[in-house]
Coordinates of C-alpha atoms in Angstrom, one line a residue:
M1 CA 7.4 41.9 30.7
P2 CA 10.3 43.2 28.2
I3 CA 10.9 42.2 25.3
R4 CA 14.6 40.4 25.6
Q5 CA 16.6 38.1 23.2
L6 CA 16.6 34.3 24.0
S7 CA 19.4 32.7 24.4
E8 CA 21.4 30.5 22.1
T9 CA 20.1 27.2 24.0
M10 CA 16.5 28.6 24.7
I11 CA 16.5 28.7 20.5
N12 CA 17.6 25.5 20.0
Q13 CA 14.9 23.6 22.1
I14 CA 12.6 25.3 21.1
A15 CA 13.8 24.1 17.5
A16 CA 14.2 20.8 18.8
G17 CA 10.3 20.8 20.0
E18 CA 9.8 20.5 16.1
V19 CA 12.7 18.8 14.7
I20 CA 13.2 15.9 17.4
E21 CA 10.0 14.5 18.1
R22 CA 11.2 11.3 19.6
P23 CA 14.0 8.9 18.9
A24 CA 12.8 8.1 15.3
S25 CA 13.4 11.8 14.1
V26 CA 17.3 12.0 15.6
V27 CA 17.8 8.8 13.3
K28 CA 15.8 10.7 10.3
E29 CA 18.1 13.3 10.7
L30 CA 21.6 11.6 10.8
V31 CA 20.9 8.8 8.5
E32 CA 20.3 12.0 5.8
N33 CA 23.3 14.2 6.9
A34 CA 25.1 10.3 6.2
L35 CA 23.5 10.3 2.7
D36 CA 23.9 13.9 1.9
A37 CA 27.7 13.3 2.8
G38 CA 27.9 10.3 -0.1
A39 CA 27.8 7.3 2.2
S40 CA 27.6 4.0 1.1
R41 CA 27.5 2.5 4.1
V42 CA 25.3 3.4 6.7
E43 CA 25.1 1.7 10.5
I44 CA 22.9 2.6 13.2
V45 CA 23.0 1.3 16.9
T46 CA 20.3 2.1 19.6
S47 CA 19.3 1.3 23.0
G48 CA 16.0 1.6 25.2
G49 CA 14.2 2.7 22.0
G50 CA 17.1 5.1 21.2
L51 CA 16.5 7.2 24.2
N52 CA 19.5 5.9 25.6
L53 CA 21.6 5.9 22.9
I54 CA 21.6 6.6 19.2
R55 CA 24.9 6.0 17.1
V56 CA 25.0 6.4 13.4
T57 CA 28.7 5.7 11.4
D58 CA 29.1 6.4 8.0
D59 CA 31.7 6.2 5.2
G60 CA 30.9 9.3 3.7
S61 CA 33.3 12.6 3.2
G62 CA 33.4 13.2 6.9
I63 CA 33.5 16.9 8.5
P64 CA 37.1 18.8 8.5
E65 CA 38.5 19.8 12.1
R66 CA 38.1 23.2 11.4
E67 CA 34.4 23.2 10.5
L68 CA 33.3 21.3 13.3
A69 CA 32.2 23.9 15.4
L70 CA 30.3 25.7 12.8
A71 CA 28.5 21.8 12.2
I72 CA 27.0 22.3 15.3
A73 CA 25.8 26.4 15.2
R74 CA 22.4 27.0 14.1
H75 CA 21.8 27.7 10.5
C76 CA 25.3 26.4 9.2
T77 CA 25.0 24.3 6.4
S78 CA 27.4 23.1 3.0
K79 CA 24.2 21.7 1.4
L80 CA 22.4 25.4 0.4
T81 CA 23.3 27.6 -2.2
E82 CA 22.4 31.4 -2.6
D83 CA 19.2 30.0 -4.5
I84 CA 16.6 28.3 -2.1
N85 CA 14.8 26.9 -5.2
D86 CA 17.3 25.0 -5.8
I87 CA 17.2 22.4 -3.0
R88 CA 18.9 18.9 -4.3
S89 CA 19.7 17.4 -0.9
L90 CA 17.8 15.8 2.1
G91 CA 19.0 18.3 4.7
F92 CA 19.5 22.1 4.3
R93 CA 18.4 24.1 7.3
G94 CA 21.3 23.6 9.2
E95 CA 18.7 23.2 12.3
A96 CA 19.4 19.1 12.9
L97 CA 22.7 19.0 14.7
P98 CA 22.4 22.1 17.1
S99 CA 18.4 21.3 17.8
I100 CA 19.3 17.6 19.0
G101 CA 22.5 18.9 21.2
S102 CA 20.3 21.1 23.1
V103 CA 18.4 18.1 24.6
S104 CA 20.6 15.4 24.8
R105 CA 24.9 14.6 24.9
L106 CA 25.8 14.6 21.7
S107 CA 29.3 13.9 20.3
I108 CA 30.3 14.2 16.8
R109 CA 33.9 12.4 15.5
S110 CA 34.6 12.8 12.2
R111 CA 38.1 12.3 9.4
T112 CA 38.1 13.4 5.8
A113 CA 40.2 11.3 3.3
A114 CA 42.7 14.1 3.4
S115 CA 43.2 14.5 7.1
D116 CA 46.0 11.7 8.7
S117 CA 43.4 11.6 11.8
A118 CA 39.9 12.3 13.4
A119 CA 38.5 15.1 15.5
E120 CA 35.9 15.3 18.0
I121 CA 33.4 17.7 19.3
G122 CA 30.6 17.4 22.0
I123 CA 27.5 19.2 23.2
E124 CA 25.9 18.2 26.7
G125 CA 22.3 20.2 27.1
G126 CA 23.5 22.9 24.7
R127 CA 27.3 23.6 26.1
V128 CA 29.6 23.4 23.7
L129 CA 32.4 21.5 24.6
P130 CA 35.9 21.7 23.1
V131 CA 37.1 19.6 20.1
R132 CA 39.6 17.3 20.5
P133 CA 41.8 14.6 18.1
A134 CA 40.3 11.2 18.0
A135 CA 41.3 8.1 16.6
A136 CA 38.3 7.1 13.6
N137 CA 38.0 5.4 10.1
R138 CA 37.1 8.1 7.2
G139 CA 33.5 9.5 7.8
T140 CA 31.7 10.2 10.8
T141 CA 30.5 8.8 13.6
V142 CA 27.7 10.7 15.8
E143 CA 26.5 9.6 19.3
V144 CA 23.2 10.8 21.2
R145 CA 22.6 9.7 24.7
D146 CA 20.4 10.5 27.3
L147 CA 17.8 12.1 24.8
F148 CA 15.6 14.6 26.3
F149 CA 17.5 14.8 29.8
A150 CA 17.6 18.6 29.4
T151 CA 14.1 18.8 28.6
P152 CA 12.2 16.3 31.2
A153 CA 8.8 17.1 30.3
R154 CA 8.9 15.8 26.6
L155 CA 10.2 12.3 28.1
K156 CA 6.7 12.0 29.6
F157 CA 5.4 12.1 26.3
M158 CA 7.5 9.4 25.1
K159 CA 6.0 5.5 24.3
G160 CA 7.3 2.4 25.3
E161 CA 10.9 0.6 24.4
R162 CA 8.9 -1.2 21.4
A163 CA 6.9 1.1 19.9
E164 CA 9.9 3.9 19.6
S165 CA 12.2 1.0 18.5
S166 CA 9.3 0.2 15.9
A167 CA 8.8 3.9 14.7
T168 CA 13.3 3.7 14.1
S169 CA 12.9 0.5 12.2
D170 CA 10.1 2.1 9.8
V171 CA 12.2 5.2 9.3
V172 CA 15.0 3.3 8.2
K173 CA 13.1 1.7 5.7
R174 CA 11.5 4.3 4.5
I175 CA 14.6 6.2 3.7
A176 CA 16.4 2.8 2.5
I177 CA 13.9 2.1 -0.2
A178 CA 15.5 5.5 -2.1
F179 CA 18.8 4.3 -1.7
P180 CA 19.3 0.9 -2.8
A181 CA 22.9 1.1 -3.7
V182 CA 23.5 2.0 0.2
R183 CA 23.9 -0.7 2.8
F184 CA 22.2 -0.1 5.8
T185 CA 22.5 -2.3 9.0
L186 CA 20.3 -1.4 12.5
A187 CA 20.6 -3.3 15.3
G188 CA 20.9 -2.5 19.1
S189 CA 20.3 -4.3 22.5
D190 CA 16.2 -3.2 22.0
R191 CA 15.8 -5.2 18.7
S192 CA 16.5 -7.9 16.3
T193 CA 19.4 -6.8 13.7
L194 CA 17.9 -5.7 10.7
E195 CA 20.3 -5.7 7.2
L196 CA 19.6 -3.9 3.9
P197 CA 22.5 -5.3 1.8
A198 CA 23.8 -2.5 -1.1
A199 CA 22.4 -3.4 -4.5
D200 CA 22.5 -0.8 -7.4
D201 CA 20.8 2.0 -9.1
S202 CA 19.5 -0.1 -11.5
A203 CA 15.7 -1.1 -12.0
E204 CA 16.3 -4.5 -10.8
G205 CA 18.6 -2.9 -7.8
S206 CA 15.6 -0.8 -6.8
L207 CA 13.0 -3.8 -6.7
R208 CA 15.4 -5.9 -4.8
R209 CA 15.8 -3.5 -2.3
V210 CA 11.7 -2.6 -2.2
A211 CA 11.4 -6.7 -1.6
Q212 CA 14.2 -6.5 1.0
V213 CA 11.8 -3.8 2.7
M214 CA 8.2 -5.1 2.1
G215 CA 8.6 -8.6 1.5
A216 CA 9.1 -11.0 -1.0
D217 CA 5.5 -11.2 -2.0
F218 CA 5.4 -7.2 -3.0
P219 CA 7.3 -7.7 -6.4
D220 CA 4.9 -10.8 -7.6
N221 CA 1.6 -8.9 -6.9
S222 CA 2.8 -5.5 -8.4
I223 CA 2.9 -3.6 -11.0
A224 CA 5.5 -1.2 -12.5
L225 CA 4.7 2.6 -13.0
D226 CA 6.6 4.6 -15.3
A227 CA 4.9 7.8 -16.7
M228 CA 5.5 11.6 -17.3
R229 CA 3.4 14.8 -17.8
D230 CA 4.4 18.1 -17.8
G231 CA 7.9 17.5 -16.5
V232 CA 6.5 15.7 -13.5
H233 CA 8.3 12.2 -13.7
L234 CA 6.5 9.2 -11.8
T235 CA 8.4 5.7 -11.3
G236 CA 7.5 2.6 -8.7
H237 CA 5.3 -0.3 -8.1
V238 CA 2.0 -0.4 -7.1
S239 CA 0.2 -3.7 -5.7
I240 CA -2.7 -5.3 -7.5
P241 CA -5.9 -4.7 -6.2
S242 CA -6.2 -8.3 -4.8
F243 CA -3.0 -7.8 -2.9
T244 CA -3.8 -5.4 0.1
R245 CA -2.9 -4.8 3.7
A246 CA -5.3 -3.2 6.7
N247 CA -3.3 0.0 6.7
A248 CA -1.6 2.5 4.4
L249 CA 1.5 2.0 6.6
Q250 CA 3.4 0.1 3.4
Q251 CA 2.4 3.3 1.1
Y252 CA 5.7 5.2 0.6
A253 CA 6.2 8.1 -1.5
Y254 CA 9.4 9.9 -2.5
V255 CA 10.0 13.3 -4.3
N256 CA 13.1 13.6 -5.2
G257 CA 14.3 11.0 -3.2
R258 CA 13.1 12.7 -0.4
P259 CA 10.6 10.4 2.0
V260 CA 7.5 12.2 2.4
R261 CA 4.3 11.6 4.1
D262 CA 1.5 13.9 1.8
K263 CA -2.0 13.8 2.2
L264 CA -2.7 14.9 -1.3
I265 CA 0.0 11.5 -2.4
A266 CA -2.3 9.5 -0.1
G267 CA -5.8 11.1 -1.4
A268 CA -4.5 10.3 -5.3
I269 CA -3.9 6.7 -4.2
R270 CA -6.9 6.3 -2.6
G271 CA -9.0 8.2 -5.6
A272 CA -6.8 5.6 -8.0
Y273 CA -8.0 2.4 -6.2
A274 CA -11.7 3.8 -5.4
D275 CA -14.1 1.1 -7.1
V276 CA -11.5 -1.6 -6.4
L277 CA -10.6 -2.1 -3.0
P278 CA -12.9 -2.5 -0.1
R279 CA -13.1 0.5 2.2
D280 CA -11.1 -0.9 5.1
R281 CA -8.1 -2.1 2.8
H282 CA -5.5 -0.6 1.5
A283 CA -2.9 -0.6 -1.5
V284 CA 0.9 -1.2 -1.3
T285 CA 2.5 1.1 -3.2
V286 CA 5.9 2.6 -3.6
L287 CA 6.1 6.2 -5.9
F288 CA 8.9 8.0 -6.3
L289 CA 8.0 11.7 -8.3
T290 CA 11.1 13.3 -9.8
L291 CA 10.6 17.3 -10.8
D292 CA 12.2 20.4 -10.9
P293 CA 13.3 21.5 -7.3
A294 CA 11.5 24.9 -8.2
I295 CA 7.8 23.6 -8.2
V296 CA 7.9 22.3 -5.0
D297 CA 8.5 23.5 -1.6
V298 CA 10.1 21.2 0.7
N299 CA 10.8 23.8 3.4
V300 CA 6.8 23.7 4.7
H301 CA 7.9 22.0 8.1
P302 CA 10.7 21.8 9.6
A303 CA 10.3 18.3 9.8
K304 CA 10.4 18.1 5.8
A305 CA 8.1 15.1 5.7
D306 CA 5.5 17.8 4.0
V307 CA 5.4 19.2 0.7
R308 CA 3.4 21.6 -1.3
F309 CA 3.6 21.4 -5.3
R310 CA 2.8 24.1 -7.7
D311 CA 0.5 22.4 -9.6
P312 CA -1.3 20.0 -6.8
G313 CA -3.7 19.2 -9.5
L314 CA -1.2 17.8 -11.9
V315 CA 0.6 15.8 -9.8
R316 CA -2.8 14.1 -8.0
G317 CA -3.8 13.8 -12.3
L318 CA -0.4 12.1 -12.7
I319 CA -0.8 9.5 -10.0
V320 CA -4.6 8.5 -10.4
G321 CA -4.3 8.6 -14.3
A322 CA -1.1 6.3 -14.4
I323 CA -2.1 4.0 -11.6
R324 CA -5.3 3.0 -13.0
Q325 CA -3.8 2.7 -16.7
A326 CA -1.2 0.6 -15.2
L327 CA -4.0 -1.6 -13.9
A328 CA -6.1 -1.7 -16.8
D329 CA -2.4 -2.4 -18.8
A330 CA -1.8 -5.5 -16.4
G331 CA -5.2 -7.4 -17.2
V332 CA -6.4 -10.1 -14.8
R333 CA -4.3 -11.0 -12.5
A334 CA -4.9 -12.9 -8.7
A335 CA -2.7 -12.5 -5.8
T336 CA -0.2 -15.2 -5.2
T337 CA -0.9 -15.0 -1.7
G338 CA -4.5 -16.6 -2.3
A339 CA -3.0 -19.6 -3.7
A340 CA -0.9 -19.8 0.0
G341 CA -4.3 -19.2 1.8
M342 CA -6.1 -22.1 -0.5
M343 CA -2.9 -24.6 0.0
A344 CA -3.1 -23.6 4.0
A345 CA -6.8 -24.5 4.0
F346 CA -6.7 -27.5 2.1
R347 CA -3.8 -29.1 3.9
P348 CA -4.9 -31.5 6.6
G349 CA -4.3 -31.4 10.2
A350 CA -1.9 -33.2 12.1
A351 CA -4.7 -35.1 14.1
S352 CA -7.7 -35.5 11.7
Y353 CA -8.1 -37.4 8.3
G354 CA -10.4 -34.8 7.2
H355 CA -12.1 -31.2 7.7
G356 CA -15.1 -32.5 9.8
G357 CA -15.1 -30.3 13.0
P358 CA -17.6 -28.1 14.9
A359 CA -18.5 -26.5 11.8
N360 CA -20.1 -29.3 10.2
G361 CA -21.2 -31.4 13.0
H362 CA -18.5 -34.3 12.0
R363 CA -16.0 -35.6 14.3
S364 CA -13.1 -36.8 13.0
Y365 CA -12.0 -40.7 12.0
D366 CA -9.2 -40.4 15.6
A367 CA -12.0 -39.0 17.3
A368 CA -14.3 -41.5 16.7
Y369 CA -12.1 -44.3 17.3
R370 CA -10.8 -42.6 20.8
A371 CA -14.6 -42.2 21.5
S372 CA -15.9 -46.1 20.5
G373 CA -12.4 -48.3 21.2
P374 CA -11.0 -50.6 18.6
S375 CA -13.6 -53.1 19.2
G376 CA -17.0 -50.9 19.4
F377 CA -16.1 -48.3 16.2
D378 CA -18.2 -49.7 13.3
P379 CA -17.3 -48.1 9.9
A380 CA -21.0 -48.0 8.5
R381 CA -22.0 -45.6 11.3
S382 CA -18.7 -43.4 10.6
P383 CA -19.4 -39.8 9.0
Q384 CA -15.9 -39.9 7.7
R385 CA -14.7 -43.3 6.6
P386 CA -11.0 -43.7 6.2
L387 CA -9.4 -45.8 3.4
D388 CA -9.1 -49.2 4.9
M389 CA -12.5 -50.6 6.2
G390 CA -11.3 -53.7 5.7
F391 CA -13.9 -53.7 2.8
D392 CA -12.2 -56.0 0.0
G393 CA -13.3 -56.9 -3.1
A394 CA -15.3 -60.1 -2.4
G395 CA -17.2 -57.7 0.1
L396 CA -18.2 -55.3 -2.6
E397 CA -19.0 -57.5 -4.9
Q398 CA -21.8 -59.5 -2.2
R399 CA -23.3 -56.1 -1.7
G400 CA -23.5 -55.9 -5.7
L401 CA -21.6 -52.9 -6.0
R402 CA -18.1 -53.4 -8.1
E403 CA -19.8 -53.2 -11.4
S404 CA -21.8 -50.4 -10.5
G405 CA -19.4 -48.3 -9.2
Q406 CA -17.0 -48.9 -11.8
A407 CA -19.5 -48.0 -14.2
A408 CA -20.0 -45.1 -12.4
F409 CA -16.4 -43.9 -12.4
D410 CA -16.3 -44.5 -16.0
A411 CA -19.0 -42.1 -16.9
G412 CA -18.2 -39.7 -14.1
P413 CA -17.0 -36.0 -14.5
L414 CA -13.3 -36.6 -14.3
A415 CA -13.6 -39.3 -17.1
S416 CA -15.7 -37.3 -19.2
A417 CA -13.8 -34.2 -18.5
D418 CA -10.3 -35.7 -19.7
A419 CA -12.2 -37.2 -22.9
R420 CA -13.1 -33.5 -23.4
A421 CA -9.7 -32.3 -23.1
G422 CA -8.4 -34.7 -25.5
Q423 CA -10.9 -34.5 -28.1
D424 CA -12.1 -31.2 -28.2
E425 CA -9.8 -29.2 -30.1
A426 CA -11.3 -25.7 -28.9
A427 CA -11.1 -26.8 -25.2
E428 CA -7.5 -27.4 -25.8
T429 CA -7.0 -23.8 -27.1
L430 CA -8.9 -22.3 -24.0
L431 CA -6.5 -24.1 -21.7
G432 CA -3.8 -21.7 -23.0
A433 CA -6.0 -18.5 -22.1
V434 CA -5.6 -16.7 -18.8
L435 CA -8.4 -18.2 -17.0
G436 CA -8.5 -21.2 -18.8
A437 CA -11.3 -23.5 -20.1
A438 CA -14.4 -24.0 -17.7
R439 CA -14.6 -27.4 -16.1
A440 CA -17.2 -27.5 -13.8
Q441 CA -19.9 -25.8 -11.7
V442 CA -19.7 -26.3 -8.0
H443 CA -22.3 -25.2 -5.6
E444 CA -23.7 -23.3 -8.0
N445 CA -21.5 -20.6 -7.8
Y446 CA -18.2 -21.6 -8.4
I447 CA -17.1 -22.0 -11.6
V448 CA -13.5 -24.9 -12.1
A449 CA -11.3 -24.1 -14.6
Q450 CA -8.3 -25.2 -15.8
T451 CA -5.3 -24.1 -17.4
R452 CA -2.3 -25.6 -18.7
D453 CA -0.6 -25.1 -15.3
S454 CA -3.0 -24.2 -12.6
L455 CA -6.6 -24.6 -11.3
I456 CA -8.7 -21.8 -11.2
I457 CA -11.6 -21.3 -9.0
V458 CA -14.2 -18.0 -10.3
D459 CA -17.0 -16.8 -8.0
Q460 CA -19.5 -16.4 -11.2
H461 CA -21.3 -13.5 -9.1
A462 CA -18.8 -11.4 -8.2
A463 CA -17.0 -11.3 -11.6
H464 CA -20.1 -11.1 -13.6
E465 CA -20.7 -8.0 -10.8
R466 CA -17.7 -6.6 -11.6
L467 CA -18.5 -7.0 -15.7
V468 CA -21.9 -5.2 -15.4
Y469 CA -20.3 -2.4 -13.2
E470 CA -17.4 -1.7 -16.0
A471 CA -20.0 -1.8 -18.6
L472 CA -22.3 0.9 -16.5
K473 CA -19.6 3.1 -15.8
N474 CA -18.3 3.4 -19.6
A475 CA -21.9 4.0 -20.3
L476 CA -22.2 6.8 -17.6
H477 CA -18.8 8.7 -18.7
S478 CA -18.9 8.1 -22.1
R479 CA -21.7 10.7 -22.7
P480 CA -22.7 13.4 -20.5
V481 CA -25.1 12.4 -17.4
P482 CA -28.5 12.7 -17.7
S483 CA -30.0 15.4 -15.5
Q484 CA -33.3 16.3 -14.0
M485 CA -34.5 20.0 -13.8
L486 CA -35.5 21.6 -10.5
L487 CA -38.7 23.1 -10.2
L488 CA -37.2 26.2 -8.2
P489 CA -33.3 26.4 -8.6
E490 CA -31.6 25.5 -4.9
I491 CA -29.4 28.6 -3.7
I492 CA -26.4 27.7 -1.9
D493 CA -24.6 30.4 0.4
L494 CA -20.6 29.8 0.0
P495 CA -17.5 31.8 0.9
E496 CA -16.7 33.9 -2.2
E497 CA -13.4 31.9 -2.9
D498 CA -15.3 28.4 -3.0
A499 CA -18.3 29.5 -4.8
E500 CA -15.3 31.1 -7.7
R501 CA -14.1 27.5 -7.8
L502 CA -17.4 25.9 -8.4
A503 CA -17.9 28.4 -11.0
L504 CA -14.1 27.6 -12.6
H505 CA -15.7 23.6 -12.7
S506 CA -19.4 24.2 -13.9
E507 CA -18.2 22.9 -17.4
T508 CA -17.0 19.5 -16.0
L509 CA -20.3 19.3 -13.6
A510 CA -22.6 20.2 -16.2
R511 CA -21.2 16.8 -18.3
F512 CA -21.8 14.7 -14.7
G513 CA -25.8 16.3 -14.8
L514 CA -25.1 19.0 -11.8
G515 CA -26.0 22.1 -13.5
I516 CA -24.3 25.3 -11.5
E517 CA -24.0 29.0 -12.2
R518 CA -22.8 32.0 -10.0
F519 CA -25.7 33.9 -7.9
G520 CA -24.3 36.7 -6.6
P521 CA -20.6 37.5 -5.3
G522 CA -21.1 34.2 -2.3
A523 CA -23.8 31.9 -3.6
V524 CA -24.4 29.5 -6.4
A525 CA -27.9 28.0 -8.1
V526 CA -27.7 24.7 -9.1
R527 CA -30.7 24.7 -11.2
E528 CA -30.6 20.9 -12.5
T529 CA -29.0 17.8 -10.6
P530 CA -27.9 13.9 -11.8
S531 CA -31.2 11.9 -12.3
M532 CA -29.4 9.0 -11.0
L533 CA -28.8 10.6 -7.7
G534 CA -32.9 11.3 -7.0
E535 CA -33.8 13.2 -4.2
A536 CA -30.3 14.0 -3.4
N537 CA -29.4 16.5 -0.4
V538 CA -28.0 19.3 -3.2
Q539 CA -26.6 21.5 0.0
Q540 CA -24.4 19.0 1.2
L541 CA -23.2 17.8 -2.3
V542 CA -22.3 21.1 -3.6
R543 CA -20.3 22.1 -0.3
D544 CA -18.4 18.8 -0.3
L545 CA -17.4 19.4 -4.3
A546 CA -16.3 23.1 -2.8
D547 CA -14.0 21.5 -0.1
E548 CA -12.6 18.8 -2.5
I549 CA -11.9 21.5 -5.2
A550 CA -10.2 23.5 -2.6
D551 CA -8.1 20.5 -1.6
H552 CA -7.3 18.8 -4.6
D553 CA -8.6 21.0 -7.5
T554 CA -11.2 17.9 -8.3
V555 CA -14.8 17.3 -8.9
D556 CA -14.3 13.3 -7.9
T557 CA -16.8 13.7 -4.9
L558 CA -19.7 13.8 -7.7
K559 CA -18.1 11.0 -10.1
E560 CA -17.5 8.5 -6.9
R561 CA -21.4 9.3 -6.2
L562 CA -22.6 8.3 -9.5
D563 CA -20.0 5.3 -9.7
K564 CA -21.5 4.0 -6.5
I565 CA -24.7 4.0 -7.7
A566 CA -23.6 2.1 -10.7
A567 CA -21.9 -0.5 -8.5
T568 CA -25.5 -1.1 -6.5
M569 CA -27.2 -1.8 -10.3
A570 CA -24.4 -3.9 -10.9
C571 CA -24.9 -6.0 -7.9
H572 CA -28.3 -6.4 -8.0
G573 CA -28.1 -6.6 -11.9
S574 CA -25.5 -9.9 -12.2
V575 CA -25.4 -13.4 -12.3
R576 CA -26.7 -14.5 -9.0
S577 CA -25.8 -17.2 -6.8
G578 CA -27.4 -20.4 -7.0
R579 CA -28.0 -20.2 -11.0
L580 CA -26.6 -22.9 -13.2
L581 CA -24.7 -22.1 -16.1
K582 CA -23.9 -23.7 -19.2
A583 CA -20.5 -24.8 -20.7
E584 CA -20.5 -21.7 -23.2
E585 CA -22.0 -19.1 -20.5
M586 CA -19.2 -20.3 -18.2
N587 CA -16.5 -19.6 -21.2
A588 CA -17.7 -16.4 -22.2
L589 CA -17.8 -15.1 -18.6
L590 CA -14.2 -16.0 -18.3
R591 CA -13.6 -14.5 -21.8
Q592 CA -15.6 -11.4 -20.8
M593 CA -12.9 -11.1 -17.3
E594 CA -10.0 -11.7 -19.2
A595 CA -11.2 -8.4 -21.5
T596 CA -11.9 -6.2 -18.4
P597 CA -9.9 -4.3 -16.2
G598 CA -9.9 -4.9 -12.9
S599 CA -11.8 -8.1 -12.9
G600 CA -9.6 -9.5 -10.4
T601 CA -12.0 -7.8 -7.7
C602 CA -15.5 -7.7 -7.5
N603 CA -16.8 -3.6 -6.8
H604 CA -16.7 -4.4 -3.0
G605 CA -12.7 -5.4 -3.4
R606 CA -13.2 -9.1 -2.9
P607 CA -11.2 -11.3 -5.0
T608 CA -13.4 -12.5 -8.2
Y609 CA -10.9 -16.0 -8.8
I610 CA -8.1 -17.6 -7.2
E611 CA -5.5 -19.4 -8.8
L612 CA -3.6 -22.8 -7.7
K613 CA -0.8 -23.6 -9.6
L614 CA -0.2 -27.5 -10.7
A615 CA 3.1 -27.2 -8.9
D616 CA 1.1 -26.4 -5.4
I617 CA -1.8 -29.2 -6.1
E618 CA 1.7 -31.7 -6.6
R619 CA 2.9 -31.0 -3.3
L620 CA -0.4 -30.8 -1.5
F621 CA -0.6 -34.6 -2.4
G622 CA 3.5 -35.2 -1.5
R623 CA 4.3 -35.3 -5.5
R624 CA 6.9 -33.1 -5.0

């Protein structure tokens, strides 16, 4: 077959295969164009999941009538100068509009501030329609109908209307976080309306927009970031370890205001939370990276969701270091959602006086009453006796219970706790501490503590496990890790570039107890391994390290393996459940938790304590 030039329509449809994957891709491109035009208000309307209709209206600068034909021509853009390394806009390739027009029915109606009227141009499956006058306010309205009608094979790959609508919502939310001063509205017959009112560009305004998108719980359970390293500025918010999600969909990252889904950033977040989250839980994050456009390549893929950094190790190190430092500086904090869960658990059900049920073999008072009837119900045999059982004072006296019961109450833990709080000056001082003063130990595992405005329940085993783990880690990384000499060196064949990378990191690996040296052009010799690893699979370990260095320029794999051993040692060496603690021991544990970073969760990511505010307790008892 002879070589021939493809038609312009065919070229645009091929480009559309890369740029326009689904309706959400169209919305992304059109909203980015609106923002590049300086819009302060963006309205999106969809129908049929976006396959039937997508309409994006903005109040930006608009497109002059004479430039409408250029706007839909391939590789025509107003956003790019002669310097490809100085990209400061969201769009720059000049491919979106012609690509969309080649697979749909596209119309663009626009008016500039200097024009008395608007003009409109259309494309149907790549066929350009003439420019004609139109009526419109200042700004631009882009309408896309019958998406992929010109490429019906692509329609077979579309998901259901609800899935496509959800993907569009996610795109709009992701963009909206980076532009808090812009008002976004997403509506249509296929969805409930999403309105994000404009805030401002201040830190408070940005946090309000984050709360609009990610929920009101996130600001209360997050930590602010602000770090700089070698010209790269990192800001944003990350969740405390006890506030997590089942997936990583609520991890948002931005590079110079551009929403990205970057593997390096995602890996850095996982690394920062490596020993404070369970493996099946994910942190909630909003990260903004600001750096010189010349040291980041946003032209990796036409969709512009991937980026490449000139110094990936610098960016990864900044993210990991900043998050870990922020978690350490934040001290011990419990997620506010834990209190909500406690309140839900304590709140009695509508048809039960207590918590009896199949789990403990008890029946509620109502159930017992219905089973035996009013005349046959014997309160003495009921496992859950209601307050009014017909036992008056005389009845108690006949059974000899009044005096002894009152004496037991007077000498009981409630009265003694109140007395201690009023008399013991040291205990009064402890009430002002973050975790307060220990009051009791229940079920030989849970410490009940009191602060001036809350009740705190601590899992003693989980808390002590974290304390021991952090102490082991500090001891482990404050000096070289002990190593064991191999009787015969392990020779491992590797690609030459992997062997070179390992040799460059040999000093760091030696600090962790792994002695490596070059053995010819395509191999390394392992002479020492960390003693803590025991009989390790050296071949697999070295290959994993080589892969990680190639991806992230780090040797965290070895460090994580050593930390995992330390975590196991901490689990077996900590205070066990069932051990009775004295008041001094309980208070000492609380003070150590307050001084230890990350003590809000154990090594496995479970919370070590839950805090219930006094106001919440009063609501449970109807006092508020």
